[in-house]
Coordinates of N, CA, C and O in Angstrom, one line a residue:
X177 N 0.0 -6.4 -17.5 CA -0.4 -7.1 -16.2 C 0.3 -8.4 -16.2 O 0.3 -9.2 -17.2
X178 N 0.9 -8.7 -15.1 CA 1.5 -10.0 -14.9 C 0.5 -11.1 -14.7 O -0.6 -10.9 -14.4
X179 N 1.0 -12.3 -14.8 CA 0.2 -13.5 -14.6 C -0.4 -13.5 -13.2 O -1.6 -13.7 -13.0
X180 N 0.4 -13.2 -12.2 CA 0.0 -13.1 -10.8 C -1.1 -12.0 -10.6 O -2.1 -12.3 -10.0
X181 N -0.8 -10.9 -11.1 CA -1.8 -9.8 -11.0 C -3.1 -10.1 -11.7 O -4.1 -9.8 -11.2
X182 N -3.0 -10.7 -12.9 CA -4.2 -11.1 -13.6 C -5.0 -12.0 -12.8 O -6.2 -11.9 -12.7
X183 N -4.4 -13.0 -12.2 CA -5.2 -14.0 -11.4 C -5.8 -13.3 -10.2 O -6.9 -13.7 -9.8
X184 N -5.1 -12.3 -9.6 CA -5.7 -11.6 -8.5 C -6.8 -10.7 -8.9 O -7.9 -10.7 -8.2
X185 N -6.7 -10.1 -10.0 CA -7.8 -9.3 -10.5 C -9.0 -10.1 -10.9 O -10.1 -9.8 -10.7
X186 N -8.7 -11.3 -11.4 CA -9.8 -12.2 -11.8 C -10.5 -12.7 -10.6 O -11.7 -13.1 -10.6
X187 N -9.8 -12.8 -9.4 CA -10.4 -13.3 -8.2 C -11.4 -12.3 -7.6 O -12.1 -12.6 -6.7
X188 N -11.4 -11.1 -8.1 CA -12.3 -10.0 -7.6 C -13.6 -10.2 -8.3 O -14.0 -9.4 -9.2
X189 N -14.3 -11.2 -8.0 CA -15.6 -11.5 -8.7 C -16.8 -10.7 -8.2 O -17.6 -10.3 -8.9
X190 N -16.8 -10.5 -6.9 CA -17.9 -9.7 -6.3 C -17.3 -8.5 -5.7 O -16.1 -8.3 -5.7
X191 N -18.2 -7.6 -5.2 CA -17.8 -6.4 -4.6 C -16.8 -6.6 -3.5 O -17.0 -7.5 -2.7
X192 N -15.8 -5.8 -3.5 CA -14.7 -5.9 -2.5 C -14.5 -4.4 -2.1 O -14.5 -3.5 -2.9
X193 N -14.2 -4.3 -0.8 CA -14.0 -2.9 -0.3 C -12.5 -2.6 -0.3 O -11.7 -3.4 0.1
X194 N -12.3 -1.3 -0.6 CA -10.9 -0.8 -0.7 C -10.9 0.5 0.1 O -11.8 1.3 0.0
X195 N -9.8 0.8 0.8 CA -9.5 2.0 1.4 C -8.8 2.9 0.4 O -7.7 2.5 -0.1
X196 N -9.3 4.1 0.2 CA -8.6 5.0 -0.8 C -7.7 6.0 0.0 O -8.1 6.4 1.1
X197 N -6.6 6.3 -0.6 CA -5.7 7.3 0.0 C -5.0 8.1 -1.0 O -5.0 7.7 -2.2
X198 N -4.4 9.1 -0.6 CA -3.7 10.0 -1.6 C -2.2 9.9 -1.4 O -1.7 9.9 -0.2
X199 N -1.4 10.0 -2.5 CA 0.0 10.2 -2.5 C 0.2 11.3 -3.5 O 0.0 11.1 -4.7
X200 N 0.7 12.4 -3.0 CA 0.8 13.6 -3.9 C -0.6 13.9 -4.5 O -1.5 14.1 -3.8
X201 N -0.6 14.0 -5.9 CA -1.9 14.3 -6.5 C -2.7 13.1 -6.9 O -3.8 13.2 -7.5
X202 N -2.2 11.9 -6.7 CA -2.8 10.7 -7.2 C -3.6 10.0 -6.1 O -3.3 10.1 -4.9
X203 N -4.7 9.3 -6.5 CA -5.5 8.5 -5.6 C -5.2 7.0 -5.8 O -5.1 6.5 -6.9
X204 N -5.0 6.4 -4.6 CA -4.7 5.0 -4.6 C -5.7 4.3 -3.7 O -6.4 4.9 -3.0
X205 N -5.7 2.9 -3.8 CA -6.6 2.2 -2.9 C -5.9 0.8 -2.6 O -5.1 0.3 -3.4
X206 N -6.2 0.3 -1.4 CA -5.7 -1.0 -1.0 C -6.9 -1.8 -0.4 O -7.9 -1.2 0.1
X207 N -6.7 -3.1 -0.3 CA -7.7 -4.0 0.2 C -7.9 -3.6 1.7 O -7.0 -3.6 2.5
X208 N -9.2 -3.3 2.0 CA -9.4 -2.8 3.4 C -9.2 -3.9 4.4 O -9.0 -3.6 5.6
X209 N -9.3 -5.2 4.0 CA -9.1 -6.3 4.9 C -7.7 -6.3 5.5 O -7.4 -7.0 6.5
X210 N -6.7 -5.6 4.8 CA -5.4 -5.6 5.4 C -5.2 -4.5 6.4 O -4.1 -4.5 7.0
X211 N -6.1 -3.6 6.5 CA -6.0 -2.4 7.4 C -6.3 -2.8 8.8 O -7.3 -3.3 9.1
X212 N -5.3 -2.5 9.7 CA -5.5 -2.8 11.1 C -5.9 -1.5 11.8 O -6.8 -1.5 12.6
X213 N -5.3 -0.4 11.5 CA -5.8 0.9 12.0 C -5.1 2.0 11.2 O -4.2 1.8 10.4
X214 N -5.7 3.2 11.5 CA -5.2 4.5 10.8 C -4.8 5.4 12.0 O -5.6 5.6 12.9
X215 N -3.6 6.0 11.9 CA -3.1 6.8 13.0 C -2.3 7.9 12.4 O -1.9 7.9 11.3
X216 N -2.0 8.9 13.3 CA -1.1 10.0 12.9 C 0.3 9.5 12.9 O 0.7 8.6 13.6
X217 N 1.1 10.3 12.2 CA 2.6 9.9 12.1 C 3.2 10.4 13.5 O 2.9 11.4 14.0
X218 N 4.0 9.5 14.0 CA 4.8 9.8 15.1 C 6.3 9.6 14.8 O 6.6 8.8 13.9
X219 N 7.2 10.1 15.6 CA 8.6 10.0 15.3 C 9.0 8.5 15.4 O 8.4 7.7 16.2
X220 N 9.9 8.1 14.6 CA 10.3 6.7 14.4 C 11.7 6.6 14.9 O 12.5 7.6 15.0
X221 N 12.1 5.4 15.2 CA 13.5 5.0 15.5 C 14.1 4.6 14.2 O 13.7 3.6 13.6
X222 N 15.1 5.3 13.8 CA 15.7 5.1 12.5 C 16.6 3.8 12.6 O 17.2 3.5 13.6
X223 N 16.6 3.1 11.4 CA 17.4 1.9 11.3 C 18.6 2.2 10.4 O 18.4 2.6 9.3
X224 N 19.8 1.9 10.9 CA 21.0 2.2 10.1 C 21.0 1.4 8.7 O 20.5 0.2 8.7
X225 N 21.4 2.0 7.7 CA 21.5 1.4 6.3 C 20.2 1.0 5.7 O 20.2 0.2 4.8
X226 N 19.1 1.4 6.3 CA 17.8 1.1 5.7 C 17.6 2.0 4.4 O 18.1 3.1 4.4
X227 N 16.9 1.5 3.4 CA 16.6 2.3 2.3 C 15.8 3.6 2.7 O 15.1 3.6 3.7
X228 N 15.9 4.7 1.9 CA 15.3 5.9 2.3 C 13.8 5.8 2.5 O 13.2 6.5 3.3
X229 N 13.1 4.9 1.8 CA 11.6 4.8 2.0 C 11.2 4.0 3.3 O 10.1 4.1 3.7
X230 N 12.2 3.4 4.0 CA 11.9 2.8 5.3 C 12.3 3.8 6.3 O 13.5 4.1 6.5
X231 N 11.3 4.5 6.9 CA 11.6 5.6 7.8 C 12.2 5.1 9.1 O 12.8 5.9 9.8
X232 N 11.9 3.9 9.5 CA 12.3 3.4 10.8 C 11.3 2.5 11.4 O 10.5 1.9 10.6
X233 N 11.3 2.4 12.7 CA 10.3 1.5 13.4 C 9.6 2.3 14.5 O 10.2 3.2 15.1
X234 N 8.4 1.8 14.9 CA 7.8 2.4 16.1 C 7.4 1.2 16.9 O 7.3 0.0 16.5
X235 N 7.2 1.5 18.2 CA 6.7 0.5 19.1 C 5.2 0.7 19.2 O 4.7 1.7 19.8
X236 N 4.4 -0.2 18.7 CA 2.9 -0.1 18.7 C 2.4 -1.1 19.6 O 2.2 -2.3 19.3
X237 N 2.1 -0.7 20.8 CA 1.6 -1.5 21.9 C 2.4 -2.9 22.0 O 1.8 -3.9 22.1
X238 N 3.7 -2.7 22.0 CA 4.5 -3.9 22.2 C 5.0 -4.5 20.9 O 5.9 -5.4 20.9
X239 N 4.4 -4.2 19.8 CA 4.9 -4.7 18.5 C 5.8 -3.7 17.8 O 5.5 -2.5 17.8
X240 N 6.9 -4.2 17.4 CA 7.9 -3.3 16.6 C 7.4 -3.3 15.2 O 7.4 -4.3 14.5
X241 N 7.0 -2.1 14.7 CA 6.4 -2.0 13.4 C 7.3 -1.2 12.5 O 7.6 0.0 12.8
X242 N 7.7 -1.8 11.3 CA 8.5 -1.0 10.4 C 7.5 0.0 9.7 O 6.3 -0.3 9.4
X243 N 8.0 1.2 9.4 CA 7.2 2.3 8.8 C 7.8 2.6 7.4 O 9.0 3.0 7.3
X244 N 7.0 2.4 6.4 CA 7.4 2.6 5.0 C 6.7 3.9 4.5 O 5.5 4.0 4.6
X245 N 7.5 4.8 3.9 CA 6.9 6.0 3.3 C 6.6 5.7 1.8 O 7.6 5.7 1.0
X246 N 5.4 5.5 1.5 CA 5.0 5.2 0.1 C 5.3 6.4 -0.8 O 5.5 6.2 -2.0
X247 N 5.3 7.6 -0.3 CA 5.5 8.8 -1.1 C 7.0 8.7 -1.6 O 7.2 9.0 -2.8
X248 N 7.9 8.3 -0.8 CA 9.3 8.1 -1.2 C 9.4 6.9 -2.1 O 10.1 7.0 -3.1
X249 N 8.8 5.8 -1.7 CA 8.9 4.6 -2.5 C 8.4 4.8 -3.9 O 9.1 4.3 -4.9
X250 N 7.3 5.4 -4.1 CA 6.7 5.6 -5.4 C 7.2 6.9 -6.1 O 6.8 7.2 -7.2
X251 N 8.0 7.7 -5.3 CA 8.5 9.0 -5.9 C 7.4 9.9 -6.3 O 7.4 10.5 -7.4
X252 N 6.4 10.0 -5.4 CA 5.3 11.0 -5.6 C 5.1 11.8 -4.4 O 5.3 11.3 -3.3
X253 N 4.6 13.0 -4.6 CA 4.4 13.9 -3.5 C 5.6 14.3 -2.7 O 6.7 13.9 -3.1
X254 N 5.5 15.1 -1.8 CA 6.6 15.6 -1.0 C 6.5 15.0 0.4 O 5.4 15.1 1.0
X255 N 7.5 14.4 0.8 CA 7.5 13.7 2.1 C 7.7 14.7 3.2 O 8.8 15.0 3.6
X256 N 6.6 15.3 3.7 CA 6.7 16.1 4.9 C 6.0 15.4 6.0 O 5.1 14.6 5.8
X257 N 6.4 15.7 7.2 CA 5.8 15.0 8.4 C 5.3 16.1 9.3 O 6.1 16.8 9.9
X258 N 4.0 16.1 9.5 CA 3.4 17.1 10.4 C 2.1 16.4 11.0 O 1.9 15.2 10.9
X259 N 1.3 17.2 11.6 CA 0.1 16.6 12.3 C -0.9 16.1 11.4 O -1.8 15.4 11.8
X260 N -0.7 16.3 10.1 CA -1.7 15.8 9.1 C -1.2 14.6 8.4 O -1.9 14.0 7.6
X261 N 0.0 14.2 8.6 CA 0.6 13.0 8.0 C 0.0 11.7 8.6 O -0.2 11.6 9.8
X262 N -0.4 10.8 7.7 CA -1.2 9.6 8.1 C -0.3 8.4 8.0 O 0.4 8.2 7.0
X263 N -0.5 7.5 8.9 CA 0.1 6.1 8.8 C -1.0 5.1 8.8 O -1.9 5.1 9.7
X264 N -1.1 4.3 7.8 CA -2.0 3.2 7.7 C -1.3 2.0 8.2 O -0.3 1.5 7.6
X265 N -1.8 1.4 9.3 CA -1.1 0.2 9.8 C -1.8 -1.0 9.2 O -3.0 -1.1 9.3
X266 N -1.0 -1.9 8.6 CA -1.5 -3.0 7.9 C -1.1 -4.3 8.6 O -0.1 -4.4 9.2
X267 N -1.9 -5.3 8.4 CA -1.6 -6.7 8.9 C -1.5 -7.5 7.6 O -2.5 -7.8 6.9
X268 N -0.2 -7.9 7.3 CA 0.1 -8.6 6.1 C 0.9 -9.8 6.4 O 2.0 -9.7 7.0
X269 N 0.5 -11.0 6.0 CA 1.2 -12.2 6.3 C 1.7 -12.3 7.7 O 2.8 -12.6 8.0
X270 N 0.8 -12.1 8.7 CA 1.0 -12.2 10.1 C 2.1 -11.2 10.6 O 2.7 -11.4 11.6
X271 N 2.3 -10.2 9.8 CA 3.2 -9.1 10.3 C 2.5 -7.8 10.2 O 1.6 -7.6 9.5
X272 N 2.9 -6.9 11.1 CA 2.3 -5.5 11.1 C 3.3 -4.6 10.5 O 4.5 -4.5 10.8
X273 N 2.8 -3.8 9.5 CA 3.7 -2.8 8.8 C 2.9 -1.5 8.7 O 1.7 -1.5 8.4
X274 N 3.5 -0.4 8.9 CA 2.9 0.9 8.7 C 3.3 1.6 7.4 O 4.5 1.5 7.0
X275 N 2.4 2.2 6.7 CA 2.7 2.9 5.5 C 2.3 4.4 5.7 O 1.2 4.7 6.2
X276 N 3.2 5.3 5.3 CA 2.9 6.7 5.4 C 2.3 7.2 4.1 O 2.8 6.9 3.0
X277 N 1.2 7.9 4.2 CA 0.5 8.4 3.0 C 0.1 9.9 3.3 O 0.3 10.4 4.4
X278 N -0.3 10.6 2.3 CA -0.6 12.0 2.4 C -2.0 12.2 3.1 O -2.2 13.1 3.8
X279 N -2.9 11.3 2.8 CA -4.2 11.4 3.4 C -5.1 10.1 3.1 O -4.8 9.4 2.1
X280 N -6.0 9.9 3.9 CA -7.0 8.8 3.7 C -8.3 9.4 3.3 O -8.7 10.4 3.9
X281 N -8.9 8.8 2.2 CA -10.0 9.5 1.6 C -11.4 8.8 2.0 O -12.2 9.4 2.6
X282 N -11.5 7.5 1.6 CA -12.8 6.9 1.7 C -12.7 5.4 1.6 O -11.6 4.9 1.4
X283 N -13.8 4.7 1.8 CA -13.9 3.3 1.5 C -14.8 3.1 0.4 O -15.9 3.7 0.4
X284 N -14.3 2.4 -0.7 CA -15.2 2.2 -1.9 C -15.3 0.7 -2.1 O -14.5 -0.1 -1.7
X285 N -16.4 0.4 -2.7 CA -16.7 -1.0 -3.1 C -16.6 -1.1 -4.6 O -17.2 -0.4 -5.4
X286 N -15.7 -2.1 -5.0 CA -15.5 -2.3 -6.5 C -15.7 -3.7 -6.8 O -15.5 -4.6 -6.0
X287 N -16.0 -4.0 -8.1 CA -16.0 -5.4 -8.6 C -15.1 -5.5 -9.8 O -14.6 -4.5 -10.3
X288 N -15.0 -6.7 -10.3 CA -14.1 -7.0 -11.4 C -14.4 -6.1 -12.6 O -13.5 -5.7 -13.4
X289 N -15.7 -5.9 -12.9 CA -16.1 -5.1 -14.1 C -15.7 -3.7 -14.0 O -15.6 -3.0 -15.1
X290 N -15.4 -3.2 -12.8 CA -15.0 -1.8 -12.7 C -13.5 -1.6 -12.8 O -13.0 -0.5 -12.9
X291 N -12.7 -2.7 -12.9 CA -11.3 -2.6 -12.9 C -10.8 -2.7 -14.4 O -11.3 -3.4 -15.2
X292 N -9.8 -1.9 -14.6 CA -9.1 -1.9 -15.9 C -7.6 -2.3 -15.7 O -7.1 -1.9 -14.6
X293 N -7.0 -3.0 -16.6 CA -5.6 -3.4 -16.4 C -4.7 -2.2 -16.4 O -4.9 -1.2 -17.1
X294 N -3.7 -2.2 -15.6 CA -2.7 -1.1 -15.5 C -1.9 -1.1 -16.8 O -1.6 -2.1 -17.4
X295 N -1.4 0.1 -17.2 CA -0.5 0.1 -18.3 C 0.9 -0.4 -18.0 O 1.2 -0.4 -16.8
X296 N 1.6 -0.8 -18.9 CA 3.0 -1.3 -18.7 C 4.0 -0.2 -18.5 O 5.1 -0.4 -18.3
X297 N 3.5 1.1 -18.7 CA 4.4 2.2 -18.6 C 3.6 3.3 -18.0 O 2.4 3.3 -17.9
X298 N 4.4 4.4 -17.6 CA 3.7 5.6 -17.1 C 3.3 5.5 -15.6 O 2.7 6.4 -15.1
X299 N 3.7 4.5 -14.9 CA 3.4 4.5 -13.5 C 4.8 4.6 -12.8 O 5.8 4.2 -13.3
X300 N 4.7 5.0 -11.5 CA 6.0 5.3 -10.8 C 6.6 4.0 -10.2 O 7.6 4.0 -9.6
X301 N 5.9 2.9 -10.4 CA 6.4 1.7 -9.8 C 6.0 0.5 -10.7 O 5.2 0.6 -11.6
X302 N 6.6 -0.6 -10.4 CA 6.4 -1.9 -11.2 C 4.9 -2.2 -11.2 O 4.3 -2.3 -10.1
X303 N 4.4 -2.5 -12.4 CA 2.9 -2.8 -12.5 C 2.5 -4.1 -11.9 O 1.4 -4.4 -11.7
X304 N 3.5 -4.9 -11.5 CA 3.1 -6.2 -10.8 C 2.5 -6.0 -9.5 O 1.9 -6.9 -8.9
X305 N 2.7 -4.8 -8.9 CA 2.1 -4.5 -7.6 C 0.7 -3.8 -7.8 O 0.2 -3.2 -6.8
X306 N 0.2 -3.8 -9.0 CA -1.1 -3.2 -9.2 C -2.2 -4.2 -9.5 O -1.9 -5.2 -10.2
X307 N -3.3 -4.0 -8.9 CA -4.5 -4.9 -9.2 C -5.2 -4.3 -10.4 O -5.8 -5.1 -11.2
X308 N -5.1 -3.0 -10.6 CA -5.8 -2.4 -11.8 C -6.1 -0.9 -11.5 O -5.6 -0.4 -10.5
X309 N -6.8 -0.4 -12.4 CA -7.3 1.0 -12.3 C -8.8 1.1 -12.3 O -9.4 0.3 -13.0
X310 N -9.4 2.0 -11.5 CA -10.8 2.1 -11.5 C -11.1 3.6 -11.5 O -10.3 4.4 -11.1
X311 N -12.3 4.0 -12.1 CA -12.7 5.4 -12.1 C -13.9 5.5 -11.2 O -14.9 4.8 -11.4
X312 N -13.8 6.4 -10.2 CA -15.0 6.6 -9.4 C -15.2 8.1 -9.3 O -14.2 8.9 -9.0
X313 N -16.4 8.6 -9.6 CA -16.7 10.0 -9.6 C -15.7 10.8 -10.4 O -15.2 11.9 -10.0
X314 N -15.3 10.3 -11.6 CA -14.4 10.9 -12.5 C -13.0 11.0 -12.0 O -12.2 11.9 -12.5
X315 N -12.7 10.3 -11.0 CA -11.3 10.2 -10.5 C -10.7 8.9 -10.7 O -11.3 7.8 -10.4
X316 N -9.5 8.8 -11.2 CA -8.8 7.6 -11.4 C -8.2 7.1 -10.1 O -7.6 7.9 -9.4
X317 N -8.4 5.9 -9.8 CA -7.9 5.3 -8.6 C -7.0 4.1 -9.0 O -7.4 3.3 -9.7
X318 N -5.8 4.1 -8.4 CA -4.8 3.1 -8.7 C -4.9 2.0 -7.5 O -4.7 2.4 -6.4
X319 N -5.3 0.8 -7.9 CA -5.5 -0.2 -6.9 C -4.2 -0.9 -6.7 O -3.7 -1.6 -7.6
X320 N -3.6 -0.8 -5.5 CA -2.3 -1.4 -5.2 C -2.5 -2.8 -4.6 O -3.3 -3.0 -3.7
X321 N -1.7 -3.8 -5.1 CA -1.7 -5.1 -4.4 C -0.7 -5.0 -3.3 O 0.4 -5.3 -3.4
X322 N -1.3 -4.5 -2.1 CA -0.4 -4.2 -1.0 C 0.3 -5.4 -0.4 O 1.4 -5.3 0.1
X323 N -0.4 -6.5 -0.5 CA 0.2 -7.8 0.0 C 1.5 -8.1 -0.8 O 2.5 -8.4 -0.2
X324 N 1.3 -8.0 -2.1 CA 2.5 -8.3 -3.0 C 3.6 -7.3 -2.8 O 4.8 -7.6 -2.8
X325 N 3.2 -6.0 -2.7 CA 4.2 -5.0 -2.6 C 5.0 -5.1 -1.3 O 6.2 -5.1 -1.2
X326 N 4.3 -5.1 -0.2 CA 4.9 -5.1 1.1 C 5.8 -6.4 1.4 O 6.8 -6.3 2.0
X327 N 5.3 -7.5 0.8 CA 6.1 -8.8 1.1 C 7.1 -9.0 0.0 O 7.8 -10.0 0.0
X328 N 7.3 -8.1 -1.0 CA 8.3 -8.3 -2.0 C 9.7 -8.2 -1.5 O 10.0 -7.5 -0.5
X329 N 10.6 -8.9 -2.2 CA 12.0 -8.8 -1.9 C 12.5 -7.4 -2.0 O 13.4 -6.9 -1.3
X330 N 11.9 -6.6 -3.0 CA 12.3 -5.3 -3.2 C 12.2 -4.4 -2.0 O 13.0 -3.5 -1.7
X331 N 11.1 -4.6 -1.2 CA 10.9 -3.9 0.0 C 11.9 -4.3 1.2 O 12.2 -3.5 2.0
X332 N 12.2 -5.6 1.2 CA 13.2 -6.0 2.2 C 12.6 -6.1 3.6 O 13.4 -6.2 4.5
X333 N 11.3 -6.2 3.7 CA 10.7 -6.3 5.0 C 10.5 -7.7 5.5 O 10.3 -8.0 6.7
X334 N 10.4 -8.7 4.5 CA 10.2 -10.0 4.9 C 11.4 -10.8 4.3 O 12.0 -10.5 3.3
X335 N 11.8 -11.8 5.1 CA 12.9 -12.7 4.6 C 12.3 -13.6 3.5 O 11.1 -13.7 3.4
X336 N 13.1 -14.1 2.6 CA 12.6 -15.0 1.6 C 11.9 -16.2 2.1 O 10.9 -16.7 1.5
X337 N 12.3 -16.7 3.3 CA 11.6 -17.8 4.0 C 10.2 -17.4 4.3 O 9.2 -18.2 4.1
X338 N 10.0 -16.2 4.8 CA 8.6 -15.7 5.2 C 7.8 -15.6 3.9 O 6.6 -15.9 4.0
X339 N 8.3 -15.2 2.8 CA 7.6 -15.1 1.6 C 7.1 -16.5 1.1 O 6.1 -16.7 0.6
X340 N 8.0 -17.5 1.3 CA 7.7 -18.9 0.9 C 6.5 -19.4 1.7 O 5.6 -20.1 1.3
X341 N 6.5 -19.1 3.0 CA 5.5 -19.5 4.0 C 4.2 -18.8 3.7 O 3.1 -19.4 3.7
X342 N 4.3 -17.5 3.4 CA 3.1 -16.6 3.2 C 2.4 -17.0 1.9 O 1.6 -17.5 1.6

């Protein structure tokens, strides 16, 4: 766990709600306060030379919203797009971003005592984007630091200036 992730996990002193979702066979969760809406996948306008995990953009009521497929980014699940494909629209650092997932499951309430640090290996992505792991009803849930992930330079959705301001 990195220093940043550790301080974020430590800040989870009282119950906090997370939206759980699936990518392939795995269960993930993100801070529900970042969720603006949940909608079905619709065709996107592709952006030339964008990385494969950035599917393109949509016009969401006048806002141009980049759409990131987390299944491709994390290399989990099969990226199919049909009437069951879900987009979670997030509000992060005054920007709107959509993430494609396989399904949305539930809202769970977790506290610091329920979190375990992520391992330094065995995950499909850098552990600095993880808040930790939790077990609910005998299912392991991977808590993603979606603010850190989406605003990272690796994703390329925010300029370095926006990251400094955020």
